[in-house]
């Protein structure tokens, strides 16, 4: 109730307090349009989204509420409101707004991802994963972040499968490979983790730190001979670097550490 | 026989008329340049095949590259090119026929389909080569200021080719729609688009019509950017952030708007690994939201721009500095602000301590207090210059001028303009050129 009252007061006092010219210009235009057409719900939605983009959640909500009064079924309105609620740390409210959107338009990817995040915040991982699955299947070029978000909701073995699905679609993207190799190690699959490090190293012009990482992996697994081989290989890669890079304190420090590790 | 001749003539005339009716309404423009390949894109008003005719001589476009199918949005990968080589090219639905002996090739600026442009492939990554880079932050206002800034650069660079150019986000106001891009980019910079590869970053206005999570929307439709490390650096799996090499420079583009900016997020993990992987002499990072500003935005305000400036400063800048970044280019704030050679400042402006954070307190000018000097051996935290150059389309308000008082900056100007970077071996020069063509700031970094 207090939020609604604040929002209404904000709507009445709507005005810009930014020194940013294009925000003021956009706001001025919308204010003028709303003055000319005060019952045009889409304009309130647009003004609310402008406020939301510039982090004035109270003014954004006020405009969304006005739009909802004028046209409760306005397309995108509940998605915008759901996004605002989620950003404000109110996932249950977000879900309440997004459920009917997805009931009407189940193919809406933006709403689907927002609800997946709301469900994750509400500690409903299975439902969140279902939404992520649907969103990923419907997205032509998903970002690695979506795969990582979904994997975070799954137990290690299923998470690994989920990440590998991403790698199959996007290629051996670094962030996915890193998550996969951490999962492989947590599952005790040392050889598989080592293979992933080798794949990442193959992409990299400088391989020494990846080879050290592989050595560290073997060390943690008690496979000291293989660890030493990796450390020595890293040292050999350092020897191949151009003089100016090899002479850097960072590389010298790494080389010293590798010498120590390979002799221990 | 006369009827057959008539029909053939009619058919050829009709075909010719059909071709003549097709107009290129966007481009050509160059994307994802590598030493051996170039993506050439253009748009036509009707659907047709996509063919790039190219060659080493203007009147010998004897090679062709094609895309499958027909469409109005043409994206052609021209592969198997020689590094550091100038190619002439023309785009259309069919290959350019061999020229008649007595016929001159069309001029570079000839309108429509017959135009022949040229590009030069990047050199092999590693060895140094003089490189000119044009940097435009927040250019896309479509107004007289934008064109004045453009013309000032054209006059400044003269016949010196632009090897590549960077767009720091908010490339097309107000909403980054296809129409906004048409008016603010494609109709403003046609000459540069056709001859120099453009490398963009996503801004908040671009994101109104784009989504990094699904890599969809106008920005992602318009640009073809490397996702698999095609142009250098490690693969990202997304066009939202990426890296590329040019000669002895490694460029890193981050998405400060719409990707995970946490220190454990995919972008940060990639950045760490990418920095550790490069052997280039120079590292230049660019993204939209500034790490420090007191211009038309305030990096001290937690809520300004959704905390993105804070995120970039506290989460991503430490990684960049640890990786030995030399130059950080940003926009968003419609001013020009340039720091000292500095390191390690991740707090608000009140915590800035020159004694602790400034590595070299000089103006960085060879004709002033001396250039900035860094060791060539890449050492973490040797200092970088942070440049906010977000006024290529408009500066801050004259009636409510921005404070411009962040202590990290040596100079701050509320003026429209763009930045020009020249890298020659182990020397990097940056000039801020205002809309009147005046050099309003300049500095150099020398590695030794």
XYZ file of C-alpha atoms in Angstrom:
712
model
C 0.000 0.000 0.000
C 2.792 2.360 0.986
C 4.623 1.497 -2.241
C 1.516 2.232 -4.287
C 0.980 5.565 -2.527
C 4.599 6.526 -3.061
C 4.301 5.512 -6.682
C 1.200 7.605 -7.207
C 2.822 10.612 -5.582
C 5.845 10.097 -7.790
C 3.682 9.968 -10.904
C 2.074 13.262 -9.999
C 5.462 14.844 -9.382
C 7.098 13.192 -12.421
C 10.031 15.159 -13.598
C 13.666 14.726 -14.535
C 16.511 15.428 -12.218
C 19.301 14.247 -14.471
C 22.082 16.213 -16.030
C 22.145 13.721 -18.850
C 20.826 15.446 -21.948
C 19.383 12.519 -23.863
C 17.478 11.234 -20.832
C 16.001 14.653 -20.315
C 15.159 14.873 -24.015
C 13.442 11.489 -24.000
C 11.598 12.338 -20.816
C 10.492 15.712 -22.154
C 9.167 14.068 -25.281
C 7.260 11.460 -23.278
C 5.910 14.047 -20.847
C 4.600 16.082 -23.769
C 3.092 13.011 -25.428
C 1.399 11.985 -22.179
C 0.068 15.492 -21.676
C -1.442 15.316 -25.159
C -2.738 11.739 -24.743
C -3.149 11.113 -21.014
C -4.930 7.789 -21.475
C -2.347 6.214 -23.782
C -1.134 3.301 -21.660
C 1.796 2.528 -23.952
C 3.310 5.916 -23.211
C 3.307 5.225 -19.473
C 4.944 1.876 -20.141
C 7.611 3.585 -22.248
C 8.199 6.222 -19.596
C 8.347 3.542 -16.924
C 10.960 1.645 -18.919
C 12.970 4.843 -19.314
C 12.931 5.346 -15.555
C 13.763 1.692 -14.961
C 16.768 1.881 -17.271
C 18.010 4.798 -15.255
C 17.359 3.116 -11.932
C 14.489 5.173 -10.681
C 12.435 2.177 -9.580
C 9.791 4.232 -7.787
C 9.018 6.398 -10.813
C 9.139 3.326 -13.043
C 6.615 1.506 -10.892
C 4.324 4.516 -10.788
C 4.195 4.610 -14.553
C 3.692 0.863 -14.837
C 0.800 1.025 -12.374
C -0.841 3.802 -14.351
C -0.393 1.807 -17.545
C -1.945 -1.217 -15.821
C -4.952 0.851 -14.757
C -5.489 2.031 -18.313
C -4.768 -1.224 -20.132
C -4.129 -4.266 -17.937
C -3.501 -6.453 -20.990
C -0.952 -4.130 -22.589
C 1.709 -6.286 -24.255
C 5.073 -6.262 -22.455
C 3.686 -4.474 -19.423
C 3.881 -7.441 -17.083
C 7.326 -8.370 -18.397
C 8.567 -4.885 -17.564
C 6.913 -5.046 -14.153
C 8.308 -8.529 -13.537
C 11.801 -7.354 -14.428
C 11.455 -4.432 -12.046
C 10.258 -6.652 -9.212
C 13.085 -9.107 -9.795
C 15.664 -6.314 -9.851
C 14.154 -5.039 -6.617
C 14.637 -8.399 -4.907
C 10.967 -9.456 -4.965
C 11.016 -12.710 -6.947
C 7.581 -13.857 -5.755
C 5.996 -10.674 -7.139
C 7.973 -11.122 -10.343
C 6.694 -14.651 -10.715
C 3.096 -13.561 -10.081
C 3.380 -11.091 -12.953
C 5.235 -13.394 -15.326
C 3.065 -16.504 -14.922
C 0.122 -15.085 -16.904
C 2.474 -13.722 -19.579
C 3.898 -17.170 -20.150
C 0.464 -18.755 -20.026
C -0.543 -16.494 -22.914
C 2.758 -16.421 -24.815
C 4.849 -19.427 -23.809
C 7.395 -18.652 -26.524
C 8.407 -15.332 -24.984
C 12.092 -15.904 -24.214
C 12.607 -12.743 -22.191
C 9.736 -13.589 -19.863
C 10.908 -17.189 -19.661
C 14.428 -16.227 -18.575
C 13.087 -13.703 -16.067
C 10.799 -16.303 -14.523
C 13.624 -18.839 -14.444
C 15.649 -16.348 -12.411
C 12.702 -15.603 -10.158
C 12.181 -19.314 -9.541
C 15.874 -19.783 -8.824
C 15.682 -16.962 -6.265
C 12.608 -18.620 -4.759
C 14.635 -21.848 -4.300
C 12.614 -23.786 -6.838
C 15.507 -25.152 -8.890
C 13.567 -27.805 -10.787
C 11.025 -25.305 -12.089
C 13.780 -22.814 -12.857
C 15.699 -25.435 -14.834
C 12.562 -26.238 -16.819
C 12.231 -22.579 -17.773
C 15.929 -22.325 -18.669
C 15.565 -25.468 -20.789
C 12.688 -23.938 -22.704
C 14.487 -20.611 -23.138
C 17.711 -22.233 -24.317
C 15.879 -24.452 -26.768
C 14.080 -21.450 -28.232
C 17.166 -19.199 -28.475
C 19.192 -19.333 -31.659
C 22.360 -17.923 -30.132
C 22.251 -18.107 -26.341
C 25.051 -16.579 -24.326
C 27.300 -18.794 -22.191
C 25.811 -17.068 -19.134
C 22.474 -18.835 -19.623
C 24.169 -22.226 -19.590
C 26.136 -21.268 -16.494
C 22.991 -20.068 -14.729
C 21.220 -23.321 -15.475
C 24.196 -25.442 -14.446
C 24.343 -23.652 -11.095
C 20.907 -25.112 -10.301
C 21.863 -28.712 -11.037
C 23.831 -31.407 -9.199
C 27.377 -31.872 -10.592
C 26.756 -34.721 -13.052
C 23.680 -33.072 -14.549
C 25.424 -29.700 -14.518
C 28.264 -31.195 -16.519
C 25.838 -32.500 -19.128
C 24.217 -29.094 -19.232
C 27.564 -27.362 -19.779
C 28.541 -29.852 -22.466
C 25.299 -29.066 -24.250
C 26.434 -25.444 -24.298
C 29.880 -26.391 -25.580
C 28.290 -28.427 -28.346
C 26.308 -25.365 -29.441
C 28.730 -22.524 -28.804
C 32.083 -24.261 -29.109
C 34.686 -24.779 -26.360
C 34.036 -21.368 -24.851
C 36.423 -20.585 -22.067
C 33.873 -19.899 -19.337
C 32.016 -23.138 -20.078
C 35.231 -25.156 -20.200
C 36.360 -23.730 -16.865
C 33.062 -24.659 -15.229
C 33.202 -28.090 -16.827
C 36.680 -28.829 -15.636
C 35.778 -27.787 -12.086
C 32.808 -30.148 -12.262
C 34.940 -32.951 -13.705
C 37.362 -32.599 -10.804
C 34.551 -32.503 -8.255
C 33.309 -35.778 -9.737
C 36.807 -37.266 -9.493
C 37.222 -37.394 -13.260
C 40.795 -36.180 -13.339
C 41.681 -37.364 -16.848
C 38.620 -35.659 -18.279
C 39.490 -32.448 -16.440
C 43.055 -32.646 -17.726
C 41.777 -33.112 -21.276
C 39.681 -29.962 -20.946
C 42.695 -27.982 -19.744
C 44.627 -29.251 -22.740
C 41.790 -28.093 -25.028
C 41.797 -24.629 -23.475
C 45.591 -24.450 -23.701
C 45.342 -25.251 -27.392
C 43.362 -22.030 -27.918
C 45.855 -19.949 -26.031
C 48.947 -18.370 -27.510
C 50.614 -18.643 -24.116
C 50.157 -22.040 -22.573
C 52.364 -21.953 -19.484
C 49.688 -21.038 -16.951
C 47.310 -23.693 -18.281
C 50.028 -26.321 -18.089
C 50.714 -25.301 -14.511
C 47.024 -25.611 -13.818
C 47.089 -29.126 -15.233
C 50.054 -29.907 -13.032
C 48.200 -28.585 -9.999
C 45.207 -30.756 -10.906
C 47.411 -33.855 -11.000
C 49.090 -32.824 -7.750
C 45.728 -32.534 -5.997
C 44.876 -35.985 -7.305
C 48.158 -37.426 -6.005
C 49.431 -38.097 -9.528
C 52.815 -36.518 -8.967
C 54.687 -37.906 -11.959
C 52.131 -36.489 -14.383
C 52.123 -33.256 -12.421
C 55.886 -32.963 -12.831
C 55.585 -33.614 -16.557
C 53.072 -30.764 -16.840
C 55.264 -28.395 -14.813
C 58.284 -29.191 -16.978
C 56.218 -28.654 -20.109
C 55.153 -25.267 -18.755
C 58.805 -24.375 -18.183
C 59.601 -25.375 -21.712
C 56.804 -23.099 -22.982
C 58.228 -20.235 -20.964
C 61.576 -20.805 -22.625
C 59.850 -20.305 -25.988
C 58.450 -16.878 -25.071
C 59.998 -13.763 -26.586
C 62.789 -12.293 -24.453
C 60.807 -9.239 -23.372
C 57.978 -11.361 -22.029
C 60.217 -13.970 -20.450
C 62.014 -11.180 -18.628
C 58.862 -9.877 -16.964
C 58.752 -10.293 -13.169
C 55.455 -12.162 -13.460
C 56.903 -14.807 -15.771
C 60.089 -15.054 -13.743
C 58.019 -15.680 -10.635
C 56.000 -18.357 -12.421
C 59.188 -19.997 -13.684
C 60.633 -20.059 -10.169
C 57.462 -21.632 -8.856
C 57.458 -24.219 -11.630
C 61.095 -25.102 -10.877
C 60.201 -25.562 -7.236
C 57.126 -27.661 -8.018
C 58.889 -29.864 -10.534
C 61.695 -30.576 -8.060
C 59.487 -31.287 -5.076
C 15.326 -15.636 -86.165
C 14.372 -11.936 -85.732
C 11.758 -13.011 -83.152
C 14.384 -15.025 -81.284
C 16.727 -12.054 -81.277
C 13.902 -9.860 -80.065
C 13.088 -12.249 -77.231
C 16.717 -12.527 -76.169
C 17.034 -8.754 -76.293
C 13.836 -8.345 -74.310
C 14.981 -10.859 -71.720
C 18.372 -9.185 -71.301
C 16.755 -5.756 -71.030
C 14.331 -7.048 -68.439
C 17.166 -8.635 -66.486
C 19.147 -5.433 -66.673
C 16.153 -3.389 -65.564
C 15.622 -5.815 -62.692
C 19.226 -5.357 -61.592
C 19.104 -1.622 -62.019
C 16.058 -1.579 -59.778
C 18.010 -3.032 -56.885
C 19.577 -0.442 -54.648
C 22.142 -0.870 -51.925
C 20.567 0.835 -48.965
C 23.224 0.021 -46.384
C 26.955 -0.463 -46.668
C 29.054 -2.122 -47.733
C 30.706 -2.361 -44.350
C 33.565 -4.440 -43.013
C 33.505 -6.779 -40.045
C 35.679 -9.265 -38.142
C 38.845 -8.403 -40.010
C 41.639 -10.940 -39.705
C 44.949 -11.118 -41.577
C 43.427 -13.623 -43.974
C 39.720 -12.807 -44.064
C 37.134 -10.069 -44.055
C 33.384 -10.182 -43.592
C 31.689 -7.831 -46.057
C 28.073 -6.873 -45.326
C 25.490 -4.796 -47.125
C 21.728 -4.477 -47.471
C 19.631 -4.157 -50.586
C 16.058 -3.044 -51.033
C 15.135 -6.327 -52.691
C 16.288 -9.878 -52.193
C 19.068 -11.150 -54.378
C 22.264 -13.184 -54.305
C 25.315 -12.035 -52.339
C 28.538 -11.784 -54.276
C 31.751 -9.925 -53.494
C 34.091 -9.478 -56.444
C 37.608 -8.591 -55.396
C 41.171 -8.370 -56.565
C 44.491 -6.648 -56.125
C 43.833 -4.129 -58.889
C 40.855 -1.841 -59.234
C 40.100 -3.092 -62.732
C 40.864 -6.744 -62.022
C 38.175 -7.949 -59.611
C 38.734 -11.471 -60.747
C 38.054 -13.336 -57.511
C 34.625 -13.850 -56.012
C 33.180 -14.815 -52.668
C 29.513 -15.671 -52.204
C 27.015 -16.430 -49.499
C 24.408 -19.153 -49.813
C 20.887 -18.312 -50.862
C 19.280 -14.971 -51.599
C 18.259 -12.201 -49.269
C 18.309 -8.491 -48.624
C 20.821 -8.721 -45.773
C 24.093 -9.801 -47.314
C 26.917 -11.298 -45.242
C 29.863 -12.643 -47.187
C 33.061 -14.056 -45.737
C 35.959 -13.261 -48.031
C 38.620 -15.799 -47.042
C 42.111 -16.895 -48.072
C 43.369 -13.323 -48.295
C 46.953 -12.186 -47.875
C 47.825 -10.294 -44.694
C 48.461 -6.581 -44.848
C 47.297 -6.378 -48.443
C 45.028 -3.893 -50.132
C 42.095 -5.434 -51.964
C 39.630 -3.673 -54.215
C 36.096 -4.987 -54.079
C 32.580 -4.530 -55.314
C 29.355 -6.061 -54.051
C 26.290 -7.178 -55.948
C 24.166 -10.103 -57.041
C 26.592 -11.263 -59.680
C 30.315 -11.252 -60.204
C 31.811 -8.169 -61.814
C 32.561 -9.006 -65.444
C 36.110 -8.550 -66.694
C 36.548 -4.942 -67.848
C 36.641 -4.026 -71.489
C 40.108 -2.949 -72.493
C 39.075 0.647 -73.123
C 36.745 1.017 -70.155
C 37.878 2.687 -66.952
C 36.856 1.144 -63.652
C 34.138 3.035 -61.778
C 35.252 5.515 -59.170
C 35.427 4.528 -55.516
C 32.590 6.856 -54.667
C 30.381 5.937 -57.622
C 26.824 5.518 -56.384
C 25.023 2.214 -56.036
C 26.059 -1.126 -57.274
C 28.972 -0.191 -59.470
C 31.098 1.328 -56.678
C 34.486 -0.165 -56.108
C 35.904 0.226 -52.640
C 39.005 -1.124 -51.043
C 40.139 -2.529 -47.732
C 43.473 -3.573 -46.363
C 43.687 -6.802 -44.415
C 45.286 -6.551 -40.963
C 48.940 -7.521 -40.724
C 49.946 -10.793 -39.126
C 49.528 -10.474 -35.377
C 52.738 -9.821 -33.508
C 55.155 -7.672 -35.479
C 54.658 -3.942 -35.112
C 53.206 -1.788 -37.834
C 52.090 1.857 -37.702
C 48.387 1.712 -36.898
C 45.750 4.420 -36.826
C 42.618 3.892 -34.773
C 39.619 6.208 -34.667
C 37.597 6.078 -31.452
C 34.003 7.281 -31.260
C 32.047 7.242 -28.028
C 28.294 7.825 -28.043
C 28.286 9.141 -31.579
C 24.810 8.350 -32.841
C 22.841 11.566 -32.399
C 22.320 12.104 -36.141
C 22.850 15.818 -35.592
C 25.244 18.504 -36.764
C 27.594 17.853 -33.855
C 28.066 14.267 -34.951
C 28.912 15.288 -38.497
C 31.202 18.091 -37.300
C 33.147 15.609 -35.169
C 33.329 13.252 -38.133
C 34.497 15.956 -40.524
C 37.118 17.180 -38.078
C 38.591 13.690 -38.041
C 38.445 13.332 -41.816
C 40.339 16.580 -42.170
C 42.846 15.531 -39.528
C 43.562 12.118 -41.016
C 43.596 13.308 -44.623
C 44.963 10.588 -46.848
C 46.230 8.539 -43.919
C 44.007 5.455 -43.919
C 42.075 4.521 -40.796
C 43.189 0.989 -40.042
C 40.253 0.301 -37.760
C 37.696 2.198 -35.712
C 36.002 1.587 -32.418
C 32.462 2.464 -31.401
C 32.211 2.669 -27.624
C 28.459 2.157 -27.391
C 25.329 4.285 -27.682
C 26.104 4.120 -31.336
C 22.581 5.057 -32.451
C 20.181 7.187 -30.436
C 17.650 7.070 -29.016
C 16.837 3.375 -29.014
C 19.413 1.532 -31.108
C 16.718 0.480 -33.566
C 17.493 -0.501 -37.116
C 16.262 2.899 -38.278
C 18.394 4.624 -35.653
C 21.455 2.730 -36.881
C 20.634 3.534 -40.480
C 20.502 7.260 -39.794
C 23.185 7.510 -37.132
C 25.834 5.140 -38.471
C 25.252 3.961 -42.011
C 24.257 7.323 -43.442
C 26.883 9.244 -41.485
C 30.038 7.185 -42.039
C 29.585 5.385 -45.404
C 33.116 6.057 -46.578
C 34.781 4.764 -43.412
C 32.415 1.796 -43.190
C 33.355 0.680 -46.689
C 37.096 0.912 -46.161
C 37.892 0.270 -42.483
C 36.621 -2.491 -40.226
C 34.483 -1.235 -37.355
C 34.558 -2.873 -33.929
C 31.619 -1.865 -31.700
C 30.748 -2.126 -28.022
C 27.212 -2.309 -26.656
C 25.802 0.755 -24.900
C 22.670 1.294 -22.848
C 20.806 2.876 -25.754
C 21.801 0.025 -28.074
C 20.464 -2.399 -25.513
C 16.982 -0.958 -25.818
C 16.774 -2.983 -29.015
C 19.132 -5.834 -28.189
C 19.627 -8.610 -25.666
C 23.052 -10.022 -24.790
C 21.602 -13.106 -23.111
C 20.112 -14.288 -26.362
C 22.466 -12.294 -28.632
C 19.433 -11.058 -30.433
C 18.095 -7.719 -31.529
C 19.350 -4.962 -33.772
C 22.928 -4.603 -32.477
C 23.526 -8.332 -32.781
C 21.812 -8.478 -36.164
C 23.854 -5.621 -37.612
C 27.310 -6.611 -36.429
C 29.276 -9.773 -37.138
C 31.776 -10.115 -34.307
C 34.177 -12.898 -33.363
C 32.886 -15.533 -30.951
C 35.511 -18.214 -31.519
C 38.713 -16.219 -31.293
C 38.796 -15.896 -35.081
C 40.542 -12.535 -34.958
C 42.840 -13.262 -32.012
C 42.357 -13.894 -28.320
C 40.400 -16.631 -26.642
C 36.926 -17.640 -27.713
C 34.034 -16.109 -25.846
C 31.070 -17.933 -27.355
C 29.284 -14.602 -27.543
C 29.420 -11.415 -29.601
C 28.718 -9.376 -26.475
C 32.421 -9.319 -25.577
C 35.386 -10.367 -27.652
C 39.032 -9.757 -28.469
C 41.051 -9.200 -31.608
C 44.626 -8.505 -32.623
C 46.003 -5.910 -34.964
C 49.783 -6.002 -35.485
C 51.306 -5.674 -31.994
C 48.066 -4.587 -30.319
C 45.559 -6.755 -28.490
C 42.089 -5.212 -28.270
C 39.525 -6.315 -25.705
C 35.871 -5.303 -25.937
C 33.759 -5.843 -22.814
C 30.000 -5.688 -22.412
C 29.414 -3.325 -19.506
C 25.686 -3.143 -20.188
C 24.041 -6.515 -20.404
C 26.450 -9.323 -19.480
C 27.372 -10.651 -16.058
C 29.847 -8.177 -14.558
C 30.622 -10.116 -11.387
C 34.225 -11.176 -10.739
C 33.265 -14.831 -11.112
C 31.067 -14.357 -14.178
C 31.816 -15.742 -17.613
C 33.112 -12.408 -18.919
C 35.542 -11.917 -16.036
C 36.836 -15.481 -16.308
C 37.366 -15.084 -20.012
C 39.065 -11.722 -19.538
C 41.556 -13.150 -17.046
C 42.484 -15.999 -19.345
C 42.566 -13.836 -22.447
C 44.958 -11.351 -20.865
C 47.220 -14.180 -19.772
C 47.234 -15.621 -23.266
C 48.345 -12.661 -25.352
C 51.898 -11.829 -26.339
C 51.117 -8.497 -28.004
C 53.020 -5.383 -26.927
C 49.926 -3.287 -26.288
C 46.616 -4.039 -24.621
C 43.735 -1.679 -25.280
C 40.403 -2.377 -23.570
C 37.155 -0.629 -24.456
C 33.582 -0.715 -23.219
C 30.722 1.652 -22.668
C 30.518 2.527 -18.974
C 33.436 4.491 -17.550
C 35.309 3.338 -14.491
C 35.686 6.960 -13.410
C 33.682 9.985 -14.478
C 32.284 13.244 -13.242
C 30.783 14.162 -16.562
C 27.177 13.647 -17.582
C 27.287 10.614 -15.310
C 28.810 10.261 -11.869
C 30.815 7.139 -11.100
C 30.498 7.888 -7.384
C 26.738 7.347 -7.420
C 25.871 3.725 -6.769
C 22.577 4.001 -8.585
C 23.842 5.853 -11.644
C 23.533 3.530 -14.639
C 22.450 0.634 -12.477
C 25.793 0.478 -10.699
C 27.510 -0.547 -13.918
C 30.324 1.973 -13.501
C 30.965 0.619 -10.014
C 30.932 -2.931 -11.323
C 33.416 -2.180 -14.071
C 35.721 -0.344 -11.687
C 35.596 -2.788 -8.804
C 35.262 -6.102 -10.641
C 36.752 -5.805 -14.118
C 39.373 -3.050 -13.822
C 41.486 -5.015 -11.298
C 41.627 -7.895 -13.773
C 42.623 -5.559 -16.583
C 45.327 -3.963 -14.451
C 46.626 -7.334 -13.298
C 46.818 -8.327 -16.954
C 48.891 -5.283 -17.858
C 46.351 -3.157 -19.720
C 47.778 0.042 -21.207
C 44.704 1.995 -22.206
C 41.057 1.837 -21.141
C 38.601 3.588 -23.468
C 35.018 4.267 -22.430
C 32.065 6.492 -23.302
C 28.600 6.927 -21.749
C 29.536 10.226 -20.123
C 29.345 12.844 -22.848
C 32.637 14.497 -22.115
C 36.336 13.906 -22.538
C 38.219 12.919 -19.373
C 41.760 11.575 -19.324
C 43.603 10.183 -16.337
C 47.182 10.195 -15.238
C 49.122 6.981 -15.691
C 47.447 5.255 -12.776
C 46.746 1.973 -11.050
C 44.824 0.389 -8.238
C 42.010 2.831 -7.600
C 38.750 0.923 -7.210
C 36.831 3.118 -4.796
C 34.920 6.365 -4.967
C 36.648 9.584 -5.939
C 37.057 10.542 -2.285
C 39.389 7.579 -1.813
C 41.629 8.579 -4.682
C 45.133 9.187 -3.403
C 47.543 10.512 -5.990
C 50.524 9.301 -3.983
C 49.176 5.764 -4.052
C 47.373 5.594 -7.378
C 49.315 7.754 -9.811
C 52.264 5.935 -11.326
C 53.663 8.953 -13.177
C 52.397 12.414 -12.478
C 53.162 14.190 -15.724
C 50.974 15.359 -18.556
C 52.348 12.613 -20.787
C 53.389 14.968 -23.549
C 56.714 15.013 -25.318
C 56.305 18.776 -25.675
C 55.369 19.096 -21.993
C 56.444 17.225 -18.887
C 57.475 14.114 -20.782
C 55.784 11.024 -22.134
C 54.582 8.176 -19.933
C 57.080 5.337 -19.787
C 56.365 1.692 -19.093
C 58.570 -1.372 -19.267
C 57.945 -3.512 -22.311
C 58.006 -6.648 -20.195
C 54.386 -6.983 -19.215
C 54.148 -6.468 -15.519
C 50.902 -6.386 -13.640
C 49.847 -3.018 -12.374
C 52.308 -0.856 -14.205
C 49.627 1.690 -14.839
C 47.170 2.547 -17.563
C 45.532 5.649 -18.939
C 41.756 5.784 -18.577
C 40.069 7.836 -21.260
C 36.387 8.709 -21.264
C 35.673 9.821 -24.811
C 31.902 9.880 -24.999
C 31.239 13.082 -26.862
C 31.348 12.078 -30.526
C 27.649 12.932 -30.859
C 27.115 15.562 -28.214
C 28.750 17.055 -25.148
C 27.170 17.706 -21.773
C 24.739 20.520 -21.208
C 26.151 24.017 -21.473
C 23.536 25.411 -19.111
C 23.980 22.676 -16.498
C 27.651 21.850 -17.107
C 28.994 18.659 -15.568
C 31.305 18.885 -12.563
C 34.340 17.395 -14.301
C 36.173 17.198 -10.996
C 37.236 13.582 -10.600
C 40.741 13.661 -9.153
C 41.881 10.692 -11.261
C 41.853 12.894 -14.333
C 44.623 15.098 -15.562
C 42.229 16.846 -17.926
C 38.449 16.975 -18.410
C 36.616 18.785 -21.197
C 32.935 19.316 -21.856
C 33.381 19.384 -25.629
C 32.270 17.261 -28.550
C 35.024 15.273 -30.210
C 36.637 11.952 -30.963
C 39.948 10.330 -30.126
C 42.657 9.235 -32.505
C 45.239 6.653 -31.531
C 48.463 6.030 -33.387
C 50.568 3.061 -32.420
C 54.011 2.832 -33.923
C 56.107 0.038 -32.498
C 56.570 0.707 -28.813
C 55.021 4.180 -28.871
C 51.332 4.956 -28.499
C 49.935 8.445 -29.085
C 46.400 9.561 -28.359
C 44.890 12.845 -29.488
C 41.479 14.211 -28.562
C 40.202 16.206 -31.496
C 37.221 18.455 -30.924
C 34.456 19.243 -33.398
C 36.380 22.256 -34.660
C 39.417 20.144 -35.465
C 41.447 21.438 -32.527
C 43.775 19.094 -30.648
C 42.472 19.577 -27.118
C 44.515 16.862 -25.431
C 47.330 14.569 -26.362
C 49.710 12.184 -24.653
C 52.118 9.389 -25.434
C 53.102 6.140 -23.782
C 56.474 4.669 -24.628
C 57.525 1.150 -23.755
C 61.175 0.406 -23.249
